[in-house]
Coordinates of N, CA, C and O in Angstrom, one line a residue:
M1 N 0.8 -1.2 0.0 CA 0.0 0.0 0.0 C 0.9 1.2 0.0 O 1.9 1.3 0.7
S2 N 0.6 2.2 -0.9 CA 1.4 3.4 -0.9 C 1.0 4.4 0.2 O -0.1 4.4 0.7
R3 N 2.0 5.2 0.5 CA 1.7 6.2 1.5 C 0.8 7.3 1.0 O 0.7 7.5 -0.2
Q4 N 0.0 7.9 1.9 CA -0.8 9.0 1.5 C -0.3 10.3 2.1 O 0.2 10.3 3.3
I5 N -0.3 11.3 1.3 CA 0.3 12.6 1.7 C -0.8 13.7 1.7 O -1.5 13.8 0.7
K6 N -0.9 14.4 2.8 CA -1.9 15.5 2.9 C -1.2 16.8 2.4 O -0.2 17.3 3.1
L7 N -1.6 17.3 1.3 CA -1.1 18.6 0.8 C -1.9 19.7 1.4 O -3.1 19.7 1.3
I8 N -1.3 20.7 1.9 CA -2.0 21.7 2.7 C -1.7 23.1 2.2 O -0.5 23.5 2.0
W9 N -2.7 23.9 2.1 CA -2.6 25.4 1.8 C -3.1 26.1 3.1 O -4.2 25.9 3.5
D10 N -2.2 27.0 3.6 CA -2.6 27.7 4.8 C -3.1 29.1 4.4 O -2.6 29.8 3.5
F11 N -4.1 29.6 5.2 CA -4.7 30.9 5.0 C -4.8 31.5 6.4 O -5.2 30.9 7.3
K12 N -4.4 32.8 6.5 CA -4.3 33.5 7.7 C -5.0 34.8 7.6 O -5.1 35.4 6.5
G13 N -5.5 35.3 8.7 CA -6.2 36.6 8.8 C -7.7 36.5 9.1 O -8.2 35.4 9.4
A14 N -8.4 37.6 9.1 CA -9.8 37.6 9.5 C -10.7 36.8 8.6 O -11.7 36.3 9.1
V15 N -10.3 36.7 7.4 CA -11.2 35.9 6.4 C -10.6 34.6 6.0 O -10.9 34.0 5.0
A16 N -9.7 34.0 6.9 CA -9.0 32.8 6.6 C -10.0 31.6 6.3 O -9.8 30.9 5.4
E17 N -11.1 31.6 7.1 CA -12.0 30.5 7.0 C -12.7 30.5 5.6 O -12.8 29.5 4.9
N18 N -13.2 31.7 5.2 CA -13.8 31.9 3.9 C -12.8 31.6 2.7 O -13.2 31.0 1.7
T19 N -11.6 32.0 2.9 CA -10.6 31.8 1.8 C -10.3 30.4 1.7 O -10.2 29.9 0.5
A20 N -10.2 29.6 2.8 CA -9.9 28.2 2.7 C -11.1 27.5 2.0 O -10.9 26.6 1.2
A21 N -12.3 27.8 2.4 CA -13.5 27.2 1.8 C -13.5 27.5 0.3 O -13.9 26.6 -0.5
H22 N -13.2 28.7 -0.1 CA -13.2 29.0 -1.5 C -12.1 28.3 -2.2 O -12.3 27.8 -3.4
H23 N -10.9 28.2 -1.6 CA -9.8 27.5 -2.3 C -10.2 26.0 -2.5 O -9.8 25.4 -3.5
L24 N -10.9 25.4 -1.5 CA -11.3 24.0 -1.6 C -12.2 23.8 -2.9 O -12.1 22.8 -3.6
I25 N -13.0 24.8 -3.3 CA -13.8 24.7 -4.5 C -12.8 24.5 -5.7 O -13.1 23.7 -6.6
H26 N -11.8 25.3 -5.7 CA -10.8 25.2 -6.8 C -10.1 23.9 -6.8 O -9.8 23.3 -7.9
L27 N -9.7 23.4 -5.6 CA -9.1 22.1 -5.6 C -10.0 21.0 -6.2 O -9.5 20.1 -6.9
K28 N -11.3 21.0 -5.8 CA -12.2 20.0 -6.3 C -12.4 20.2 -7.9 O -12.5 19.2 -8.6
E29 N -12.4 21.4 -8.4 CA -12.4 21.6 -9.8 C -11.2 21.0 -10.5 O -11.3 20.4 -11.5
Y30 N -10.0 21.2 -9.9 CA -8.8 20.7 -10.5 C -8.9 19.1 -10.5 O -8.5 18.5 -11.5
I31 N -9.4 18.5 -9.5 CA -9.5 17.1 -9.4 C -10.4 16.6 -10.5 O -10.1 15.6 -11.2
A32 N -11.5 17.3 -10.7 CA -12.5 16.9 -11.8 C -11.9 17.1 -13.2 O -12.0 16.2 -14.0
I33 N -11.3 18.2 -13.4 CA -10.7 18.5 -14.7 C -9.6 17.5 -15.1 O -9.6 17.0 -16.2
E34 N -8.8 17.2 -14.1 CA -7.6 16.3 -14.4 C -8.1 14.8 -14.2 O -7.2 13.9 -14.4
K35 N -9.3 14.6 -13.8 CA -9.8 13.2 -13.7 C -9.0 12.4 -12.7 O -8.6 11.2 -13.0
L36 N -8.6 13.0 -11.6 CA -7.8 12.3 -10.6 C -8.6 11.5 -9.7 O -9.8 11.8 -9.4
D37 N -8.1 10.4 -9.2 CA -8.7 9.5 -8.2 C -8.4 10.0 -6.8 O -7.6 9.3 -6.1
I38 N -8.9 11.2 -6.4 CA -8.7 11.7 -5.1 C -10.0 11.9 -4.5 O -10.9 12.6 -5.0
E39 N -10.2 11.3 -3.3 CA -11.5 11.4 -2.6 C -11.4 12.2 -1.3 O -12.5 12.6 -0.9
I40 N -10.2 12.4 -0.8 CA -10.2 13.1 0.5 C -9.7 14.5 0.3 O -8.6 14.8 -0.1
T41 N -10.6 15.5 0.6 CA -10.3 16.9 0.5 C -11.1 17.5 1.6 O -11.9 16.9 2.2
G42 N -10.7 18.8 1.9 CA -11.5 19.5 3.0 C -10.9 20.8 3.3 O -9.8 21.2 2.8
S43 N -11.5 21.4 4.3 CA -11.0 22.7 4.9 C -11.2 22.5 6.4 O -12.1 21.8 6.8
Q44 N -10.4 23.2 7.1 CA -10.4 23.0 8.5 C -10.0 24.4 9.2 O -9.1 25.0 8.7
I45 N -10.7 24.7 10.2 CA -10.3 25.9 11.0 C -9.3 25.5 12.1 O -9.6 24.6 12.9
I46 N -8.2 26.1 12.1 CA -7.1 25.8 13.0 C -7.3 26.7 14.3 O -7.2 26.3 15.4
S47 N -7.5 28.0 14.0 CA -7.7 29.0 15.1 C -8.6 30.1 14.5 O -8.9 30.1 13.3
E48 N -8.8 31.1 15.3 CA -9.6 32.2 14.8 C -9.1 32.9 13.5 O -9.9 33.3 12.7
F49 N -7.8 32.9 13.4 CA -7.2 33.6 12.2 C -6.3 32.7 11.4 O -5.4 33.1 10.7
H50 N -6.6 31.4 11.4 CA -5.8 30.4 10.6 C -6.7 29.3 10.2 O -7.4 28.7 11.0
A51 N -6.8 29.0 8.9 CA -7.6 27.9 8.4 C -6.8 27.3 7.2 O -5.8 27.9 6.7
I52 N -7.1 26.0 6.9 CA -6.4 25.3 5.8 C -7.4 24.7 4.9 O -8.5 24.5 5.2
A53 N -6.9 24.5 3.7 CA -7.6 23.7 2.7 C -6.6 22.6 2.4 O -5.4 22.8 2.4
F54 N -7.1 21.4 2.1 CA -6.2 20.2 1.9 C -6.7 19.2 0.9 O -7.9 19.2 0.7
M55 N -5.8 18.4 0.4 CA -6.2 17.2 -0.4 C -5.2 16.2 -0.1 O -4.0 16.4 0.2
V56 N -5.7 14.9 -0.1 CA -4.8 13.8 0.2 C -4.5 13.0 -1.1 O -5.5 12.6 -1.8
V57 N -3.2 12.9 -1.4 CA -2.8 12.2 -2.6 C -1.9 11.0 -2.2 O -1.4 11.0 -1.1
N58 N -1.7 10.1 -3.2 CA -0.8 9.0 -2.9 C 0.6 9.4 -3.4 O 0.8 10.4 -4.1
D59 N 1.6 8.6 -3.1 CA 3.0 8.8 -3.5 C 3.1 9.1 -5.0 O 3.9 10.0 -5.4
Q60 N 2.5 8.4 -5.8 CA 2.6 8.5 -7.3 C 2.1 9.8 -7.8 O 2.6 10.4 -8.7
Q61 N 1.1 10.4 -7.1 CA 0.5 11.6 -7.6 C 1.2 12.9 -7.0 O 1.0 14.0 -7.5
M62 N 1.9 12.7 -5.9 CA 2.3 13.8 -5.1 C 3.2 14.8 -5.8 O 2.9 16.0 -5.8
I63 N 4.2 14.4 -6.6 CA 5.1 15.3 -7.2 C 4.4 16.1 -8.3 O 4.5 17.3 -8.3
A64 N 3.6 15.5 -9.1 CA 2.9 16.2 -10.2 C 1.9 17.2 -9.6 O 1.9 18.4 -10.1
V65 N 1.1 16.8 -8.6 CA 0.2 17.7 -8.0 C 0.9 18.9 -7.3 O 0.5 20.0 -7.4
R66 N 1.9 18.5 -6.5 CA 2.7 19.5 -5.8 C 3.3 20.6 -6.7 O 3.2 21.8 -6.5
D67 N 3.9 20.1 -7.8 CA 4.5 21.0 -8.8 C 3.5 21.9 -9.5 O 3.8 23.1 -9.8
R68 N 2.3 21.4 -9.7 CA 1.3 22.1 -10.4 C 0.5 23.1 -9.5 O 0.3 24.3 -9.9
L69 N 0.2 22.7 -8.2 CA -0.7 23.5 -7.4 C 0.1 24.2 -6.3 O -0.5 25.1 -5.6
K70 N 1.3 23.9 -6.0 CA 2.2 24.6 -5.1 C 1.6 24.8 -3.7 O 1.3 25.9 -3.2
P71 N 1.3 23.6 -3.0 CA 0.8 23.7 -1.6 C 1.9 24.4 -0.7 O 3.1 24.4 -1.1
H72 N 1.5 24.9 0.4 CA 2.4 25.5 1.3 C 3.2 24.5 2.1 O 4.4 24.7 2.5
R73 N 2.6 23.3 2.3 CA 3.3 22.3 3.0 C 2.6 20.9 2.8 O 1.5 20.9 2.2
G74 N 3.2 19.9 3.3 CA 2.6 18.5 3.2 C 3.0 17.7 4.4 O 4.0 18.1 5.1
E75 N 2.2 16.7 4.7 CA 2.5 15.8 5.8 C 2.0 14.4 5.5 O 1.1 14.3 4.7
L76 N 2.5 13.4 6.2 CA 1.9 12.1 6.0 C 0.5 12.1 6.5 O 0.2 12.7 7.6
Y77 N -0.4 11.5 5.8 CA -1.8 11.5 6.2 C -2.0 10.2 7.0 O -1.7 9.1 6.6
T78 N -2.6 10.4 8.2 CA -3.1 9.3 9.0 C -4.6 9.5 9.3 O -4.9 10.5 9.9
P79 N -5.4 8.7 8.8 CA -6.9 8.8 9.0 C -7.3 8.9 10.4 O -6.7 8.4 11.3

């Protein structure tokens, strides 16, 4: 089984939650356009002024998606 990697985009400030939610829309559009087999996406509030949008990819997809979408960071995904 290949590793899963959570690609993360950080948003900070008073509108971080709205920005992360909006960015998630674009991540889902990218997945549909590219016909990728990615099922785990989301947004999460970290604190009052910090929110993230994320997608979980496997090892084989990671480099291509990372180079194309330029996430701020990544981490191993553990469900």
